[in-house]
mmCIF file of C-alpha atoms in Angstrom:
data_model
loop_
_atom_site.group_PDB
_atom_site.id
_atom_site.type_symbol
_atom_site.label_atom_id
_atom_site.label_comp_id
_atom_site.label_asym_id
_atom_site.label_seq_id
_atom_site.Cartn_x
_atom_site.Cartn_y
_atom_site.Cartn_z
ATOM 1 C CA UNK A 1 -169.603 -70.159 53.289
ATOM 2 C CA UNK A 2 -169.008 -66.461 52.827
ATOM 3 C CA UNK A 3 -170.998 -64.796 55.524
ATOM 4 C CA UNK A 4 -172.942 -61.650 54.834
ATOM 5 C CA UNK A 5 -171.986 -58.636 56.922
ATOM 6 C CA UNK A 6 -173.914 -58.010 60.075
ATOM 7 C CA UNK A 7 -174.479 -54.726 61.881
ATOM 8 C CA UNK A 8 -171.722 -55.534 64.348
ATOM 9 C CA UNK A 9 -169.169 -55.815 61.558
ATOM 10 C CA UNK A 10 -169.241 -52.034 61.317
ATOM 11 C CA UNK A 11 -168.401 -51.277 64.946
ATOM 12 C CA UNK A 12 -164.951 -50.142 63.822
ATOM 13 C CA UNK A 13 -166.702 -46.928 62.788
ATOM 14 C CA UNK A 14 -167.668 -46.391 66.434
ATOM 15 C CA UNK A 15 -164.093 -46.988 67.627
ATOM 16 C CA UNK A 16 -162.720 -44.572 65.067
ATOM 17 C CA UNK A 17 -165.342 -41.956 65.899
ATOM 18 C CA UNK A 18 -164.489 -42.290 69.580
ATOM 19 C CA UNK A 19 -160.826 -41.536 68.924
ATOM 20 C CA UNK A 20 -161.721 -38.538 66.750
ATOM 21 C CA UNK A 21 -164.212 -37.111 69.258
ATOM 22 C CA UNK A 22 -161.460 -36.969 71.865
ATOM 23 C CA UNK A 23 -159.748 -34.348 69.737
ATOM 24 C CA UNK A 24 -162.795 -32.094 69.940
ATOM 25 C CA UNK A 25 -164.200 -32.547 73.404
ATOM 26 C CA UNK A 26 -162.339 -34.636 75.934
ATOM 27 C CA UNK A 27 -165.518 -35.411 77.868
ATOM 28 C CA UNK A 28 -166.485 -37.904 75.157
ATOM 29 C CA UNK A 29 -163.720 -40.069 76.646
ATOM 30 C CA UNK A 30 -166.261 -41.223 79.236
ATOM 31 C CA UNK A 31 -168.008 -43.231 76.495
ATOM 32 C CA UNK A 32 -164.937 -45.466 76.423
ATOM 33 C CA UNK A 33 -166.123 -47.043 79.651
ATOM 34 C CA UNK A 34 -168.483 -49.037 77.440
ATOM 35 C CA UNK A 35 -165.437 -50.873 76.047
ATOM 36 C CA UNK A 36 -164.627 -51.849 79.611
ATOM 37 C CA UNK A 37 -167.997 -52.819 80.972
ATOM 38 C CA UNK A 38 -169.581 -54.552 77.972
ATOM 39 C CA UNK A 39 -166.832 -57.206 77.556
ATOM 40 C CA UNK A 40 -166.718 -57.767 81.320
ATOM 41 C CA UNK A 41 -170.474 -58.157 81.561
ATOM 42 C CA UNK A 42 -170.594 -60.515 78.568
ATOM 43 C CA UNK A 43 -167.879 -62.708 80.058
ATOM 44 C CA UNK A 44 -169.428 -62.680 83.530
ATOM 45 C CA UNK A 45 -173.007 -63.308 82.400
ATOM 46 C CA UNK A 46 -172.591 -65.382 79.250
ATOM 47 C CA UNK A 47 -169.189 -66.893 80.013
ATOM 48 C CA UNK A 48 -167.744 -66.296 76.565
ATOM 49 C CA UNK A 49 -165.646 -63.850 74.596
ATOM 50 C CA UNK A 50 -168.351 -62.725 72.192
ATOM 51 C CA UNK A 51 -167.075 -59.177 72.643
ATOM 52 C CA UNK A 52 -163.646 -60.006 71.205
ATOM 53 C CA UNK A 53 -165.112 -62.399 68.674
ATOM 54 C CA UNK A 54 -167.811 -60.119 67.315
ATOM 55 C CA UNK A 55 -168.204 -56.684 68.737
ATOM 56 C CA UNK A 56 -164.715 -55.298 69.337
ATOM 57 C CA UNK A 57 -164.453 -52.288 67.060
ATOM 58 C CA UNK A 58 -160.793 -51.830 67.735
ATOM 59 C CA UNK A 59 -159.998 -55.364 66.566
ATOM 60 C CA UNK A 60 -162.014 -54.681 63.410
ATOM 61 C CA UNK A 61 -160.126 -51.441 62.859
ATOM 62 C CA UNK A 62 -156.805 -53.271 63.070
ATOM 63 C CA UNK A 63 -157.892 -56.024 60.696
ATOM 64 C CA UNK A 64 -159.202 -53.397 58.278
ATOM 65 C CA UNK A 65 -156.075 -51.232 58.282
ATOM 66 C CA UNK A 66 -153.581 -54.078 58.644
ATOM 67 C CA UNK A 67 -155.439 -56.627 56.574
ATOM 68 C CA UNK A 68 -157.484 -54.921 53.862
ATOM 69 C CA UNK A 69 -155.227 -51.878 53.526
ATOM 70 C CA UNK A 70 -152.146 -54.037 53.997
ATOM 71 C CA UNK A 71 -150.390 -51.891 56.586
ATOM 72 C CA UNK A 72 -148.841 -54.887 58.295
ATOM 73 C CA UNK A 73 -145.760 -57.033 57.770
ATOM 74 C CA UNK A 74 -147.892 -60.076 58.662
ATOM 75 C CA UNK A 75 -145.003 -61.710 60.507
ATOM 76 C CA UNK A 76 -145.302 -63.970 63.521
ATOM 77 C CA UNK A 77 -145.426 -62.229 66.872
ATOM 78 C CA UNK A 78 -142.318 -63.006 68.992
ATOM 79 C CA UNK A 79 -142.810 -65.980 71.274
ATOM 80 C CA UNK A 80 -142.335 -63.982 74.463
ATOM 81 C CA UNK A 81 -145.152 -61.624 73.523
ATOM 82 C CA UNK A 82 -147.671 -64.440 73.423
ATOM 83 C CA UNK A 83 -146.409 -66.076 76.618
ATOM 84 C CA UNK A 84 -148.680 -65.985 79.623
ATOM 85 C CA UNK A 85 -145.947 -64.199 81.593
ATOM 86 C CA UNK A 86 -146.105 -61.256 79.235
ATOM 87 C CA UNK A 87 -149.894 -61.303 78.920
ATOM 88 C CA UNK A 88 -150.526 -61.408 82.667
ATOM 89 C CA UNK A 89 -147.626 -59.043 83.278
ATOM 90 C CA UNK A 90 -149.051 -56.505 80.863
ATOM 91 C CA UNK A 91 -152.487 -56.874 82.446
ATOM 92 C CA UNK A 92 -150.983 -56.183 85.875
ATOM 93 C CA UNK A 93 -149.037 -53.190 84.597
ATOM 94 C CA UNK A 94 -152.169 -51.876 82.917
ATOM 95 C CA UNK A 95 -154.114 -52.300 86.150
ATOM 96 C CA UNK A 96 -151.494 -50.437 88.189
ATOM 97 C CA UNK A 97 -151.413 -47.560 85.710
ATOM 98 C CA UNK A 98 -155.197 -47.490 85.635
ATOM 99 C CA UNK A 99 -155.429 -47.212 89.409
ATOM 100 C CA UNK A 100 -152.793 -44.477 89.429
ATOM 101 C CA UNK A 101 -154.981 -42.635 86.955
ATOM 102 C CA UNK A 102 -158.021 -43.137 89.179
ATOM 103 C CA UNK A 103 -156.006 -41.878 92.159
ATOM 104 C CA UNK A 104 -155.050 -38.701 90.281
ATOM 105 C CA UNK A 105 -158.693 -38.232 89.358
ATOM 106 C CA UNK A 106 -159.687 -38.627 93.003
ATOM 107 C CA UNK A 107 -157.152 -35.997 94.069
ATOM 108 C CA UNK A 108 -158.735 -33.520 91.670
ATOM 109 C CA UNK A 109 -162.220 -34.484 92.873
ATOM 110 C CA UNK A 110 -161.462 -33.839 96.523
ATOM 111 C CA UNK A 111 -159.615 -30.644 95.708
ATOM 112 C CA UNK A 112 -155.977 -31.353 96.544
ATOM 113 C CA UNK A 113 -154.915 -31.933 92.959
ATOM 114 C CA UNK A 114 -155.123 -29.591 90.028
ATOM 115 C CA UNK A 115 -156.676 -30.410 86.696
ATOM 116 C CA UNK A 116 -154.042 -31.041 84.038
ATOM 117 C CA UNK A 117 -155.379 -30.577 80.534
ATOM 118 C CA UNK A 118 -152.923 -33.004 78.987
ATOM 119 C CA UNK A 119 -153.044 -36.481 77.503
ATOM 120 C CA UNK A 120 -150.282 -38.801 78.665
ATOM 121 C CA UNK A 121 -149.076 -41.058 75.882
ATOM 122 C CA UNK A 122 -147.328 -44.358 76.610
ATOM 123 C CA UNK A 123 -147.494 -43.470 80.329
ATOM 124 C CA UNK A 124 -144.655 -41.002 79.790
ATOM 125 C CA UNK A 125 -145.206 -38.207 77.313
ATOM 126 C CA UNK A 126 -147.504 -35.408 78.396
ATOM 127 C CA UNK A 127 -149.122 -33.895 75.347
ATOM 128 C CA UNK A 128 -150.941 -30.563 75.825
ATOM 129 C CA UNK A 129 -154.589 -31.147 74.996
ATOM 130 C CA UNK A 130 -156.293 -27.972 76.200
ATOM 131 C CA UNK A 131 -157.994 -27.414 72.826
ATOM 132 C CA UNK A 132 -160.370 -30.251 73.605
ATOM 133 C CA UNK A 133 -161.329 -28.875 76.986
ATOM 134 C CA UNK A 134 -164.286 -26.508 77.164
ATOM 135 C CA UNK A 135 -165.066 -26.785 80.864
ATOM 136 C CA UNK A 136 -167.397 -29.121 82.699
ATOM 137 C CA UNK A 137 -170.706 -28.573 84.432
ATOM 138 C CA UNK A 138 -169.507 -30.670 87.336
ATOM 139 C CA UNK A 139 -166.295 -31.095 89.279
ATOM 140 C CA UNK A 140 -162.906 -30.727 87.583
ATOM 141 C CA UNK A 141 -162.450 -34.377 88.479
ATOM 142 C CA UNK A 142 -164.917 -35.295 85.743
ATOM 143 C CA UNK A 143 -162.572 -33.732 83.196
ATOM 144 C CA UNK A 144 -159.492 -35.209 84.858
ATOM 145 C CA UNK A 145 -160.956 -38.692 84.494
ATOM 146 C CA UNK A 146 -161.730 -37.971 80.833
ATOM 147 C CA UNK A 147 -158.123 -36.919 80.186
ATOM 148 C CA UNK A 148 -156.824 -39.948 82.049
ATOM 149 C CA UNK A 149 -159.139 -42.400 80.371
ATOM 150 C CA UNK A 150 -158.519 -40.992 76.925
ATOM 151 C CA UNK A 151 -154.791 -41.343 77.627
ATOM 152 C CA UNK A 152 -155.338 -45.043 78.301
ATOM 153 C CA UNK A 153 -157.381 -45.489 75.129
ATOM 154 C CA UNK A 154 -155.016 -43.562 72.871
ATOM 155 C CA UNK A 155 -151.928 -45.237 74.334
ATOM 156 C CA UNK A 156 -153.341 -48.702 73.769
ATOM 157 C CA UNK A 157 -154.395 -47.762 70.238
ATOM 158 C CA UNK A 158 -150.852 -46.572 69.484
ATOM 159 C CA UNK A 159 -149.380 -49.799 70.859
ATOM 160 C CA UNK A 160 -151.915 -51.761 68.846
ATOM 161 C CA UNK A 161 -151.006 -49.911 65.667
ATOM 162 C CA UNK A 162 -147.303 -50.496 66.263
ATOM 163 C CA UNK A 163 -147.722 -54.235 66.693
ATOM 164 C CA UNK A 164 -150.141 -54.252 63.739
ATOM 165 C CA UNK A 165 -147.388 -52.786 61.546
ATOM 166 C CA UNK A 166 -144.691 -55.093 62.907
ATOM 167 C CA UNK A 167 -146.592 -58.351 63.203
ATOM 168 C CA UNK A 168 -150.087 -59.478 62.210
ATOM 169 C CA UNK A 169 -152.988 -57.016 61.970
ATOM 170 C CA UNK A 170 -154.695 -58.022 65.205
ATOM 171 C CA UNK A 171 -151.513 -58.605 67.239
ATOM 172 C CA UNK A 172 -152.974 -56.290 69.870
ATOM 173 C CA UNK A 173 -155.543 -58.987 70.659
ATOM 174 C CA UNK A 174 -152.738 -61.254 71.885
ATOM 175 C CA UNK A 175 -151.825 -58.968 74.773
ATOM 176 C CA UNK A 176 -154.976 -56.822 75.076
ATOM 177 C CA UNK A 177 -155.629 -56.488 78.824
ATOM 178 C CA UNK A 178 -159.393 -56.663 78.340
ATOM 179 C CA UNK A 179 -159.014 -59.852 76.317
ATOM 180 C CA UNK A 180 -156.741 -61.418 78.912
ATOM 181 C CA UNK A 181 -159.112 -60.411 81.690
ATOM 182 C CA UNK A 182 -162.256 -61.727 79.980
ATOM 183 C CA UNK A 183 -160.452 -64.985 79.164
ATOM 184 C CA UNK A 184 -159.520 -65.315 82.845
ATOM 185 C CA UNK A 185 -163.149 -64.771 83.806
ATOM 186 C CA UNK A 186 -164.219 -67.431 81.297
ATOM 187 C CA UNK A 187 -161.625 -69.825 82.724
ATOM 188 C CA UNK A 188 -162.831 -69.173 86.261
ATOM 189 C CA UNK A 189 -166.446 -69.635 85.231
ATOM 190 C CA UNK A 190 -165.609 -72.893 83.514
ATOM 191 C CA UNK A 191 -163.850 -74.286 86.566
ATOM 192 C CA UNK A 192 -166.825 -73.514 88.783
ATOM 193 C CA UNK A 193 -169.258 -74.822 86.170
ATOM 194 C CA UNK A 194 -167.468 -78.158 85.876
ATOM 195 C CA UNK A 195 -167.510 -78.567 89.657
ATOM 196 C CA UNK A 196 -171.295 -78.419 89.763
ATOM 197 C CA UNK B 1 -153.824 -89.411 50.595
ATOM 198 C CA UNK B 2 -152.982 -87.830 53.985
ATOM 199 C CA UNK B 3 -155.254 -85.024 55.024
ATOM 200 C CA UNK B 4 -154.067 -81.936 56.851
ATOM 201 C CA UNK B 5 -156.163 -80.416 59.580
ATOM 202 C CA UNK B 6 -155.808 -77.276 61.628
ATOM 203 C CA UNK B 7 -154.640 -77.802 65.205
ATOM 204 C CA UNK B 8 -154.934 -75.118 67.888
ATOM 205 C CA UNK B 9 -152.356 -74.851 70.644
ATOM 206 C CA UNK B 10 -155.000 -74.667 73.355
ATOM 207 C CA UNK B 11 -152.679 -73.400 76.076
ATOM 208 C CA UNK B 12 -151.581 -70.403 74.006
ATOM 209 C CA UNK B 13 -154.909 -69.476 72.376
ATOM 210 C CA UNK B 14 -156.223 -66.026 73.357
ATOM 211 C CA UNK B 15 -159.776 -66.596 72.023
ATOM 212 C CA UNK B 16 -159.743 -63.465 69.888
ATOM 213 C CA UNK B 17 -161.910 -65.009 67.189
ATOM 214 C CA UNK B 18 -159.839 -64.132 64.101
ATOM 215 C CA UNK B 19 -159.761 -67.785 62.988
ATOM 216 C CA UNK B 20 -163.494 -68.109 63.489
ATOM 217 C CA UNK B 21 -164.110 -65.100 61.277
ATOM 218 C CA UNK B 22 -161.844 -66.196 58.428
ATOM 219 C CA UNK B 23 -162.805 -69.897 58.298
ATOM 220 C CA UNK B 24 -164.621 -70.490 55.002
ATOM 221 C CA UNK B 25 -166.285 -73.633 56.341
ATOM 222 C CA UNK B 26 -167.530 -72.255 59.643
ATOM 223 C CA UNK B 27 -165.603 -75.043 61.328
ATOM 224 C CA UNK B 28 -164.284 -72.980 64.238
ATOM 225 C CA UNK B 29 -166.089 -71.984 67.413
ATOM 226 C CA UNK B 30 -164.989 -70.511 70.726
ATOM 227 C CA UNK B 31 -167.703 -71.941 72.940
ATOM 228 C CA UNK B 32 -166.459 -70.996 76.400
ATOM 229 C CA UNK B 33 -164.107 -68.114 75.642
ATOM 230 C CA UNK B 34 -161.064 -70.121 76.675
ATOM 231 C CA UNK B 35 -159.779 -71.421 73.347
ATOM 232 C CA UNK B 36 -160.868 -72.052 69.776
ATOM 233 C CA UNK B 37 -162.291 -75.451 68.892
ATOM 234 C CA UNK B 38 -161.935 -76.862 65.395
ATOM 235 C CA UNK B 39 -164.496 -79.274 64.034
ATOM 236 C CA UNK B 40 -162.318 -81.903 62.372
ATOM 237 C CA UNK B 41 -165.201 -83.097 60.238
ATOM 238 C CA UNK B 42 -165.656 -79.658 58.694
ATOM 239 C CA UNK B 43 -161.993 -78.608 58.474
ATOM 240 C CA UNK B 44 -160.576 -78.903 54.957
ATOM 241 C CA UNK B 45 -157.062 -77.873 55.958
ATOM 242 C CA UNK B 46 -156.984 -74.706 53.850
ATOM 243 C CA UNK B 47 -154.733 -72.964 56.361
ATOM 244 C CA UNK B 48 -156.483 -69.594 56.345
ATOM 245 C CA UNK B 49 -156.903 -69.660 60.126
ATOM 246 C CA UNK B 50 -153.215 -70.468 60.669
ATOM 247 C CA UNK B 51 -152.268 -67.468 58.536
ATOM 248 C CA UNK B 52 -154.758 -65.161 60.252
ATOM 249 C CA UNK B 53 -154.053 -66.145 63.872
ATOM 250 C CA UNK B 54 -152.327 -63.113 65.479
ATOM 251 C CA UNK B 55 -150.577 -65.365 67.977
ATOM 252 C CA UNK B 56 -149.554 -67.822 65.230
ATOM 253 C CA UNK B 57 -150.553 -70.804 67.333
ATOM 254 C CA UNK B 58 -152.557 -72.733 64.716
ATOM 255 C CA UNK B 59 -150.656 -75.312 62.713
ATOM 256 C CA UNK B 60 -151.666 -77.702 59.987
ATOM 257 C CA UNK B 61 -150.890 -81.278 60.799
ATOM 258 C CA UNK B 62 -151.452 -84.583 59.104
ATOM 259 C CA UNK B 63 -153.860 -86.521 61.241
ATOM 260 C CA UNK B 64 -154.800 -90.137 60.907
ATOM 261 C CA UNK B 65 -158.328 -90.088 59.593
#
């Protein structure tokens, strides 16, 4: 039963475009919020992981590059990386870093922090990114959030590519914080549903 | 002749959907987003899902039919 391709099988184009746009105008980074809210809403409303299963463009990108183009060793992921300790630990770490980013954005919004036109990779390396900044119509905080959010997106893409090369194409899915979070929501929903 | 079927380690499944996509028989679903479910009637034991699974938590086992 070879299925014919559906429109959502091409969402990897959107993910790729998103990453490229960030090199031209950092404000496009705001669009990435869709990758946060859509999976959450699907899991909260529908109680499933249709986002991961069908619509995740990043997952498609990894299976295309790692699978079709063969840029993957296709080895088993180490056991510790698929353990719940690591998955929940990574989710927590991701959350903490995300809130730190929001805090820095807030400081710029209220005026006590200065806008830094840099993208922080792997939470450590500050890469100058001023070429993609052409000013904002609003507060500098709007741009600060864009830089921060793009940092999150690019960092997770880099990690995903690394584990794609080392292990199986979609190894990122094993420890993807959004995936872990939506699965937790589904679990919670299922517990409450079975109590009814 | 013993038949092999795909078995999902439910506790470790991340519900990513890779197995569902690759299954040539459409035997896999992830109904509640918690783990993949394999329809034993439809599974032919080809092993594509086990190979595709990024967490490597699907195994092929001989089950008593």
